[in-house]
Each structure stands twice: as C-alpha cells, then as structure tokens.
Coordinates of C-alpha atoms and ligand atoms in Angstrom, one line a residue:
M450 CA 20.0 -21.8 -18.0
A451 CA 22.4 -20.8 -15.6
H452 CA 24.1 -21.9 -12.8
Y453 CA 25.7 -20.0 -9.7
D454 CA 26.5 -20.0 -6.4
T455 CA 23.5 -18.1 -4.9
A456 CA 20.9 -16.6 -6.1
V457 CA 19.3 -13.4 -4.1
I458 CA 16.3 -12.6 -5.1
G459 CA 15.0 -8.6 -4.5
G460 CA 17.2 -5.3 -5.2
G461 CA 16.6 -3.3 -2.7
L462 CA 19.4 -2.2 -0.2
L463 CA 19.9 -5.9 1.6
G464 CA 20.0 -8.0 -1.5
C465 CA 22.2 -5.7 -3.0
A466 CA 24.3 -5.0 -0.1
T467 CA 24.3 -9.1 0.8
A468 CA 25.3 -9.4 -3.0
W469 CA 28.3 -7.2 -2.6
H470 CA 29.7 -9.5 0.3
L471 CA 28.9 -12.7 -1.8
A472 CA 30.9 -11.2 -4.2
R473 CA 33.1 -9.8 -2.2
A474 CA 33.5 -13.6 -1.2
G475 CA 34.8 -14.4 -4.2
T476 CA 31.2 -16.9 -5.4
R477 CA 29.7 -15.8 -8.8
V478 CA 25.8 -14.7 -7.9
L479 CA 22.8 -13.7 -9.5
L480 CA 20.4 -11.2 -8.2
V481 CA 17.1 -11.0 -9.9
E482 CA 14.7 -7.8 -8.9
K483 CA 10.9 -7.5 -10.1
D484 CA 11.3 -3.9 -10.9
Q485 CA 14.1 -1.3 -10.6
L486 CA 16.6 -1.6 -8.0
N487 CA 15.6 0.1 -5.1
R488 CA 12.2 1.2 -5.9
H489 CA 11.1 -0.1 -3.0
A490 CA 11.4 1.2 0.7
S491 CA 14.8 1.0 0.6
G492 CA 14.7 3.9 -2.1
Q493 CA 11.4 5.8 -0.1
N494 CA 12.7 5.2 3.0
A495 CA 13.4 8.4 5.2
G496 CA 17.2 7.8 5.3
S497 CA 17.2 7.9 9.6
L498 CA 20.2 6.5 10.8
H499 CA 18.6 5.9 14.6
F500 CA 20.3 2.8 16.8
Q501 CA 18.0 4.2 20.1
L502 CA 16.0 2.2 20.2
E503 CA 12.1 3.5 18.9
Y504 CA 9.4 4.8 19.4
R505 CA 7.4 1.2 18.3
M506 CA 10.2 -1.0 20.6
V507 CA 9.1 0.8 23.7
E508 CA 5.5 1.9 22.9
H509 CA 4.1 -1.0 24.2
G510 CA 6.1 -1.6 27.0
D511 CA 8.7 -3.0 29.4
A512 CA 9.1 -6.8 27.9
A513 CA 8.2 -5.2 24.6
A514 CA 11.0 -3.2 24.9
R515 CA 13.7 -5.6 26.3
L516 CA 12.4 -8.4 23.7
A517 CA 13.5 -5.5 21.2
A518 CA 16.7 -5.1 23.0
R519 CA 18.3 -7.8 21.9
A520 CA 18.7 -6.9 18.5
L521 CA 21.3 -4.2 20.8
P522 CA 23.6 -5.6 19.4
L523 CA 23.1 -5.0 15.8
H524 CA 22.4 -1.9 16.1
L525 CA 26.3 -1.7 18.0
D526 CA 27.4 -3.4 14.5
A527 CA 25.9 -1.0 12.1
M528 CA 26.4 2.3 14.2
R529 CA 29.9 0.7 13.0
A530 CA 28.8 -0.6 10.3
W531 CA 27.7 3.6 8.3
S532 CA 31.6 4.6 9.1
T533 CA 32.9 2.6 6.2
V534 CA 29.8 2.1 3.9
E535 CA 31.1 5.0 1.3
A536 CA 34.9 4.2 1.9
E537 CA 34.8 0.5 1.2
L538 CA 31.6 1.6 -2.5
G539 CA 34.2 4.1 -3.1
E540 CA 30.6 6.1 -3.4
P541 CA 29.2 8.9 -1.6
C542 CA 26.0 7.7 0.9
G543 CA 24.9 11.4 2.2
V544 CA 26.1 9.5 5.0
A545 CA 25.8 12.7 7.6
R546 CA 25.9 11.5 11.9
H547 CA 25.7 13.8 13.7
G548 CA 24.0 12.6 17.0
G549 CA 20.3 12.1 17.6
L550 CA 18.0 12.6 19.9
M551 CA 15.2 11.2 21.7
L552 CA 12.9 13.3 22.8
A553 CA 10.4 14.4 26.2
E554 CA 7.4 16.3 26.6
T555 CA 6.0 14.6 30.1
P556 CA 7.7 14.0 33.8
A557 CA 6.0 10.5 32.7
Q558 CA 7.4 10.3 29.0
V559 CA 11.6 11.5 30.6
A560 CA 10.7 8.5 33.0
A561 CA 10.5 6.5 30.3
L562 CA 14.1 7.8 28.5
D563 CA 15.3 7.3 31.9
R564 CA 14.4 3.2 31.2
K565 CA 15.0 2.8 28.3
A566 CA 19.0 4.6 28.8
A567 CA 19.6 2.0 30.9
L568 CA 18.3 -0.9 29.2
E569 CA 20.1 0.4 26.3
S570 CA 23.5 1.0 28.6
R571 CA 23.3 -3.1 29.6
Y572 CA 24.2 -3.8 25.9
G573 CA 26.8 -1.2 26.0
L574 CA 25.0 1.6 23.7
P575 CA 26.2 5.0 24.5
V576 CA 22.6 7.1 25.8
D577 CA 22.6 9.8 27.4
V578 CA 19.3 11.2 28.8
V579 CA 19.7 15.8 28.4
S580 CA 17.7 18.5 29.7
G581 CA 17.3 21.9 31.3
R582 CA 20.4 24.0 29.7
D583 CA 21.6 21.2 28.1
L584 CA 19.5 21.1 26.0
R585 CA 19.0 24.7 24.9
V586 CA 22.6 24.5 24.9
L587 CA 22.6 21.3 22.1
A588 CA 20.0 21.8 20.4
P589 CA 18.5 25.1 20.4
Y590 CA 16.4 25.3 17.8
L591 CA 14.1 22.9 20.1
S592 CA 10.3 23.8 21.2
T593 CA 10.8 24.5 25.4
D594 CA 8.5 21.8 26.3
V595 CA 10.6 19.3 25.3
L596 CA 11.9 18.8 28.7
A597 CA 14.8 15.4 28.1
A598 CA 16.7 14.3 25.7
G599 CA 18.4 11.3 24.8
F600 CA 21.6 12.0 22.9
A601 CA 23.2 9.0 21.0
P602 CA 25.8 10.7 19.8
G603 CA 26.3 8.3 16.6
E604 CA 22.5 8.5 15.3
G605 CA 22.6 10.6 11.6
K606 CA 21.2 9.9 7.9
A607 CA 22.5 8.3 4.1
N608 CA 20.9 9.0 1.4
P609 CA 17.9 6.0 0.3
R610 CA 18.8 7.2 -3.0
L611 CA 21.8 6.2 -2.7
V612 CA 23.6 4.1 -0.7
T613 CA 21.2 1.2 -3.0
P614 CA 22.5 1.5 -6.3
A615 CA 27.0 1.4 -5.0
Y616 CA 26.5 -1.2 -3.0
A617 CA 24.6 -2.8 -6.7
R618 CA 27.8 -1.3 -8.3
A619 CA 30.1 -2.2 -6.3
A620 CA 28.7 -5.9 -6.4
T621 CA 28.8 -5.6 -9.8
R622 CA 32.3 -4.1 -10.3
L623 CA 33.5 -7.5 -8.2
G624 CA 31.1 -9.9 -10.8
A625 CA 27.6 -10.2 -9.6
E626 CA 25.4 -10.7 -12.4
I627 CA 21.9 -7.8 -11.8
R628 CA 19.0 -8.9 -13.8
T629 CA 16.4 -6.0 -13.4
G630 CA 12.6 -6.3 -14.5
H631 CA 12.5 -10.3 -14.5
R632 CA 9.7 -11.6 -10.8
V633 CA 10.8 -15.1 -9.7
T634 CA 7.3 -16.2 -10.3
S635 CA 9.0 -20.1 -9.1
L636 CA 11.5 -21.5 -6.6
D637 CA 12.1 -25.4 -5.8
R638 CA 14.8 -27.6 -5.0
H639 CA 15.7 -29.9 -7.8
A640 CA 18.7 -32.0 -8.2
G641 CA 20.3 -31.0 -4.6
R642 CA 20.0 -26.9 -6.0
W643 CA 17.6 -24.4 -5.9
R644 CA 15.9 -23.8 -9.5
L645 CA 14.3 -20.1 -10.2
G646 CA 12.1 -18.8 -12.4
A647 CA 11.5 -15.8 -13.2
D648 CA 9.9 -14.1 -17.2
G649 CA 10.2 -17.8 -18.8
A650 CA 14.6 -17.6 -18.1
V651 CA 15.3 -20.5 -14.9
D652 CA 18.1 -21.3 -13.6
T653 CA 19.9 -22.7 -11.1
A654 CA 21.5 -22.7 -7.7
D655 CA 23.7 -23.8 -4.3
T656 CA 21.8 -21.6 -2.5
V657 CA 19.2 -19.1 -2.3
V658 CA 18.9 -15.8 0.3
L659 CA 14.8 -13.8 -0.3
A660 CA 15.4 -10.7 0.4
A661 CA 12.0 -9.5 -1.5
G662 CA 11.6 -7.3 1.6
V663 CA 7.4 -7.1 2.1
W664 CA 7.3 -9.7 -0.8
T665 CA 9.4 -12.1 2.0
T666 CA 6.2 -13.8 2.6
E667 CA 4.3 -14.7 -1.2
V668 CA 8.5 -15.7 -2.6
A669 CA 8.8 -18.1 0.9
A670 CA 5.5 -19.5 -0.2
M671 CA 6.9 -20.9 -3.7
A672 CA 9.0 -23.0 -2.2
D673 CA 6.3 -24.1 0.5
V674 CA 7.5 -22.1 3.0
R675 CA 6.0 -19.5 5.8
L676 CA 6.9 -17.5 7.4
P677 CA 5.5 -15.0 9.4
A678 CA 6.8 -11.0 7.7
F679 CA 3.9 -8.8 7.7
P680 CA 3.5 -5.2 4.5
V681 CA 3.1 -2.1 6.2
G682 CA 2.6 0.8 5.1
L683 CA 3.6 4.7 6.4
T684 CA 3.5 7.7 5.5
M685 CA 6.6 11.0 4.8
S686 CA 6.2 14.6 4.7
A687 CA 9.1 16.7 2.9
T688 CA 9.1 20.3 3.7
A689 CA 10.1 23.0 1.3
R690 CA 14.4 23.2 1.5
T691 CA 15.1 26.3 3.9
G692 CA 18.7 27.5 6.1
P693 CA 21.3 25.3 8.0
L694 CA 18.7 24.9 11.1
L695 CA 18.0 20.9 12.6
P696 CA 22.2 19.4 12.5
H697 CA 20.1 16.4 14.6
L698 CA 18.2 13.1 13.8
I699 CA 15.1 13.8 16.0
Q700 CA 12.7 10.7 17.3
H701 CA 10.5 10.8 20.1
V702 CA 10.5 8.8 22.9
G703 CA 6.3 9.2 23.5
R704 CA 4.3 9.2 19.8
R705 CA 5.2 8.4 16.6
L706 CA 8.0 11.4 15.2
S707 CA 11.9 11.2 12.9
M708 CA 12.5 14.1 11.0
K709 CA 15.7 15.4 9.6
Q710 CA 16.9 17.9 7.5
T711 CA 19.1 16.5 4.1
E712 CA 22.4 18.1 2.3
D713 CA 19.8 19.6 0.5
G714 CA 17.9 21.8 2.8
N715 CA 14.7 19.9 3.0
V716 CA 13.0 18.8 6.2
L717 CA 11.6 15.0 6.4
I718 CA 9.3 14.1 8.7
G719 CA 7.7 10.5 9.5
G720 CA 8.6 8.4 12.5
G721 CA 5.9 5.8 11.8
W722 CA 2.8 7.2 10.0
P723 CA 0.3 4.7 8.8
A724 CA -0.6 4.4 5.3
K725 CA -3.5 2.7 4.2
L726 CA -2.6 -1.3 2.4
V727 CA -4.8 -1.6 -0.3
T728 CA -6.6 -4.7 -0.6
R729 CA -7.7 -6.6 -4.1
A730 CA -10.4 -9.6 -3.6
G731 CA -10.4 -9.6 0.2
R732 CA -6.2 -10.0 -0.2
V733 CA -3.1 -6.6 0.2
D734 CA -1.6 -5.9 -2.8
L735 CA 1.8 -5.8 -2.3
D736 CA 2.3 -4.5 -6.1
V737 CA -0.1 -1.4 -5.7
N738 CA 1.7 2.1 -3.2
P739 CA -0.4 2.6 0.5
E740 CA -2.8 5.4 0.2
L741 CA -2.4 7.8 2.6
R742 CA -4.6 9.0 5.7
Y743 CA -5.6 12.1 6.2
E744 CA -4.9 11.2 10.0
S745 CA -1.3 10.5 8.9
L746 CA -0.5 13.7 7.5
A747 CA -2.2 15.4 10.3
G748 CA 0.3 13.6 12.8
N749 CA 3.3 14.1 10.1
A750 CA 2.4 17.7 10.7
A751 CA 1.5 18.6 14.4
A752 CA 4.2 16.1 15.3
A753 CA 7.3 19.0 13.6
R754 CA 5.8 20.6 16.5
V755 CA 8.3 20.5 18.8
V756 CA 11.1 22.8 16.6
P757 CA 9.1 24.8 15.9
A758 CA 10.8 26.3 13.1
V759 CA 9.3 23.9 11.0
C760 CA 6.2 24.4 11.2
D761 CA 6.5 27.9 9.1
L762 CA 7.7 25.2 6.4
P763 CA 5.2 24.6 3.5
V764 CA 4.6 20.8 2.7
I765 CA 6.4 20.1 -1.2
R766 CA 5.9 16.7 -1.1
T767 CA 4.0 13.2 1.1
W768 CA 4.4 9.9 0.3
T769 CA 4.0 6.1 1.1
G770 CA 5.7 2.7 1.0
M771 CA 5.4 0.0 2.9
T772 CA 7.8 -1.5 5.2
T773 CA 7.6 -5.1 6.8
L774 CA 7.5 -6.3 10.7
T775 CA 7.8 -9.5 12.2
P776 CA 5.4 -10.4 15.2
D777 CA 8.1 -10.0 17.5
Q778 CA 9.6 -7.0 16.5
L779 CA 13.4 -8.6 15.3
P780 CA 14.1 -9.4 12.2
L781 CA 14.3 -13.1 10.2
L782 CA 17.9 -13.1 9.5
G783 CA 19.5 -16.1 8.5
A784 CA 19.3 -20.5 7.6
V785 CA 15.0 -20.8 6.6
P786 CA 14.1 -24.5 8.5
R787 CA 13.8 -27.5 6.5
R788 CA 15.2 -25.9 3.1
P789 CA 18.5 -26.6 2.8
G790 CA 20.6 -23.7 1.2
M791 CA 17.7 -21.5 1.2
Y792 CA 18.9 -17.7 3.8
V793 CA 16.2 -15.4 3.9
A794 CA 17.1 -11.2 5.8
T795 CA 14.5 -8.8 6.2
G796 CA 11.9 -7.1 8.9
G797 CA 12.4 -3.7 10.8
S798 CA 14.0 -0.7 10.1
A799 CA 16.6 -2.9 7.7
F800 CA 18.0 0.7 5.8
T801 CA 19.1 1.7 9.7
L802 CA 20.9 -2.3 10.1
G803 CA 21.0 -3.1 6.2
P804 CA 25.0 -3.0 6.4
T805 CA 24.8 -5.3 9.2
Y806 CA 22.7 -8.1 8.4
A807 CA 23.8 -8.4 4.5
R808 CA 27.0 -8.6 6.2
L809 CA 25.6 -11.2 9.2
L810 CA 23.6 -13.5 6.3
A811 CA 26.7 -13.6 3.9
E812 CA 28.7 -14.7 6.9
I813 CA 25.9 -16.7 8.0
L814 CA 25.5 -18.5 4.8
L815 CA 29.3 -18.5 3.7
T816 CA 30.5 -20.3 6.8
G817 CA 27.4 -21.0 9.3
R818 CA 27.9 -18.9 12.0
A819 CA 27.6 -15.4 12.2
G820 CA 30.3 -12.8 13.9
L821 CA 27.2 -11.6 17.0
P822 CA 24.7 -13.1 17.8
V823 CA 21.7 -13.7 16.2
D824 CA 20.0 -17.1 17.1
D825 CA 17.0 -14.2 18.9
C826 CA 16.9 -12.8 14.5
S827 CA 16.8 -16.9 13.6
P828 CA 13.5 -18.1 11.5
E829 CA 14.3 -21.2 13.2
R830 CA 11.5 -19.4 16.1
F831 CA 8.7 -19.5 13.3
G832 CA 9.9 -23.0 12.9
A833 CA 6.9 -24.5 14.2
L834 CA 4.7 -22.9 10.9
N835 CA 6.8 -25.9 8.6
F836 CA 5.6 -28.9 8.6
A837 CA 6.4 -30.5 5.3
Ligands
FAD1436 C1 8.0 5.1 3.9 C2 9.0 4.7 5.2 C3 10.2 5.0 6.0 C4 11.0 4.6 6.4 N1 12.5 4.7 7.3 C5 13.1 4.3 7.2 C6 14.7 5.0 7.9 O1 14.9 6.3 8.4 N2 15.4 3.9 8.5 C7 15.5 2.7 8.7 O2 16.3 2.2 8.7 N3 15.0 1.8 8.0 C8 13.8 2.6 7.3 N4 12.5 1.8 6.9 C9 12.4 0.4 6.9 C10 13.2 0.4 5.7 O3 13.0 1.3 4.5 C11 13.4 -0.9 4.8 O4 13.5 -1.9 6.2 C12 14.2 -1.2 3.9 O5 14.7 -1.0 3.6 C13 14.3 -2.9 4.0 O6 14.8 -3.4 2.5 P1 14.9 -4.8 1.6 O7 16.0 -5.2 0.7 O8 14.0 -5.9 2.5 O9 13.4 -4.2 0.8 P2 12.8 -3.6 -0.7 O10 13.8 -2.4 -1.3 O11 11.8 -3.5 -0.3 O12 13.7 -4.7 -1.4 C14 12.7 -5.7 -2.2 C15 12.7 -5.2 -4.1 O13 12.4 -7.2 -3.8 C16 12.0 -7.5 -4.3 N5 10.9 -8.8 -5.5 C17 10.4 -8.6 -4.7 N6 9.3 -9.6 -5.3 C18 10.3 -9.7 -5.9 C19 10.1 -11.4 -6.8 N7 9.3 -12.5 -7.3 N8 11.2 -11.2 -7.9 C20 12.6 -9.9 -7.8 N9 12.3 -9.2 -7.2 C21 11.2 -9.0 -5.9 C22 11.0 -5.8 -4.7 O14 11.1 -5.7 -6.3 C23 12.5 -4.9 -3.9 O15 12.7 -4.6 -4.9 C24 11.9 3.2 6.1 C25 9.8 2.7 5.5 C26 9.2 3.4 4.4 C27 8.2 2.0 3.4

C-alpha cells in the first residue's frame, strides 16, 4: 500500500491533464487507468476546438442557450490555453487554428446565428456573422446554399491521438505515477484518507479526482455518491485523403455537423450524430462501444453537402464512441458535496475545454478556489441527490 497526495481515476485527457497540473505544483500524484491511456473518448473524438456555442446548446431555444452561455468564460479561457499547450508540454499536439465557421442555410438559421453572436459578444467571445461576397472570399469551398456563417478566429483542431499522451508524459516527467490496466473497483474514506482498490492493490490518498468520463457515475457510486452524468453515443466518419480543401473548422447552427481536414488530408465528419448504447440485462454496458446507426451514417454524409467537394470523397472509416452530458449541459467541475477531498471533472466538450477544466480543477483542489467563476459548474447544484 502506498500513500499519495492525490489519486486521479481515469487516464483520458482530463485525468492526464489534471495529473500534470498537480505534479507541476509539486504534489505526489497517482493516476489509475483501467485500460490504456487515451483509449476512450479522449482518443476517439473529432479533435474540434470549438469555442462558439454548439448546435446542441442552441437547438433547444433561447433559454437553454442562455444557460449554456454561462460556460463561455471557460470557452474563452480554453481559447487562450490551446495557444500554449504544445510549448508547455514540449511536444506537437497537432494544434492548428485557422478559424471556425458556423453555417446557416435558411433565413431562420441566419436569425439564430445573429442571436447566438449577440449572446456570445455579451461574454466577450468574438464571433462575426459573415455573408455574401465576404463569405465567398473567406470560404470559396462552401455551397452557394450557405447564406451566412458565424466566424470565430480562434477555432480549429488538435490531434486527439497526441494530446493526452503528451500530458501523460509531461506528468510522468514531473514525478506522477501512472498505472494502466488497473480498474478501480472500490473507493471509500477511511481514517481521513481516500482508499482505492484496483486489482488487489489498495492505495490511499488525501484527495481523489474522478476523471472517469462516462464511468464517472459508476465510480462515484463506489463512494455512495450520485452524480448525474449520462453517456451519449456518437458517430464519426473519415474520408479518403485529398489535397488541401478545408482550412477551417465547419459547424452548422441548424443541424448536426462538424467537419475539418486533418494534417494528413482526411476530412473528419461528425457533430453529434448518435450511436446506440449497448444494453445488457436492461442496463447500459459502458464497456462496449456503441452500435452504429444507419441513419447517423446517412446523416453524417448528407450534412457534408455544404462543402460540395467533400461529397466526391469516399468514406473510408466510421467509428463510434461515448461522451458524457449532464442534465443542464454544463460540466460537473469541482468539489463533490459531503465528500471531503473528492473532486470531479466531466461533461460537455471536454476535448476543447479539457486544458481549462484540468487547470481549474487543480486550482480548486490545491487552493480551494478557481481563477474563474465556476459556481454554475459545481457538483453542488446536484447536492439534493445526495442525502448521506
Ligand atoms: C465521437 C466523439 C467525438 C467527440 N468530438 C469532440 C470534439 O470534436 N471536441 C470536443 O471538445 N469534444 C469532443 N468529444 C468529447 C470529448 O472527447 C470528451 O468530452 C473528452 O475526451 C472526455 O475526456 P475524459 O478524460 O473525461 O474521458 P475519457 O477520455 O473517456 O477518459 C476517462 C477514462 O477513465 C477510465 N476509467 C473509467 N472508469 C475507471 C475505473 N473504474 N478505474 C480506472 N479507470 C477508469 C476510462 O477507461 C477512460 O480511459 C467527442 C466525443 C466523442 C465520443
């Protein structure tokens, strides 16, 4: 049995980045991952760095959009954070930010774009609504069906295969201990310390970070805590490689779409097309990848028609993965009520926001407060679910 200042459960982006921040602050950190690092959402995602409000945040009306907008200070922070990630970690992470366009194809969608941009500007996020000749000059590859687009200069992409391993290596260099292939199966508080059991080994820590992605609810339950984080299945498609075609990140204000071209030339298409969660004995089995839905494949392909040149490219690969959403779409970020020394980070677009979530969580853990207002994201808002 060994004792640590902090045990981090989960070796995705949030776990590895939090471990790096904590190790950098000179604390003794253990990270435990049940599979390989970056095996799940953090390595399967689309790599979009999107700072504008996403379609899923505006599709349910203005009140829902206003609620989602409360996390915009985190988006702004992440926009700055991605500028220094590669230099801080000392490795390339495929960060390229040539701006992002959120498209509108109908007058109603143009109006939605205007409302969204007004909301974003209230929080200081610069999004210009571009149309007509300006749009054709900025993005000549777009279909003429596109009437307008919200342009955010800081948006772009990073390579999900590189980012988390880079954080893990940087954390290890600073002394963090990383154990893969060990599943935490028990978590309890004993004699003022957290005790976690994984594959026969028991370790203790003063504080524990739940960075377990879609397994967060399951891991929290080991400590008799209820955290409402729900798994969502998503679908991605990749086309064959082609020459430089798409410098921008593309999204749509009226339907599901995210599209970008990788450094190798493949076009990645996603944006929230669902995949079917697999159930066993009536319960979602989180250890099985979600099943492909034909409608999502067709939806992925149809959504791409806003860039006609993409429609000529063969799709060479599709995959599914799971991400976490909370009931109000804001993340769960901070101290867990009634469980001294327990912290959690999950929910939302945690690739884009991962460097920010991790830094803020480390600040909360080390100092009791974050450098940004994060009360809206605190697990405290679901405190009523926990009686004990
Ligand atoms: C298809 C897809 C596309 C996406 N596209 C984007 C995008 O373009 N931009 C964006 O911002 N976000 C995107 N996301 C969301 C983003 O990928 C996730 O929000 C983010 O990666 C979550 O990181 P994480 O570290 O919380 O979770 P994960 O990467 O899932 O890591 C959690 C880790 O915890 C481990 N774990 C769980 N339980 C235990 C246990 N008991 N013991 C030990 N280890 C445990 C798991 O094995 C896992 O490795 C996408 C997600 C998917 C699935």
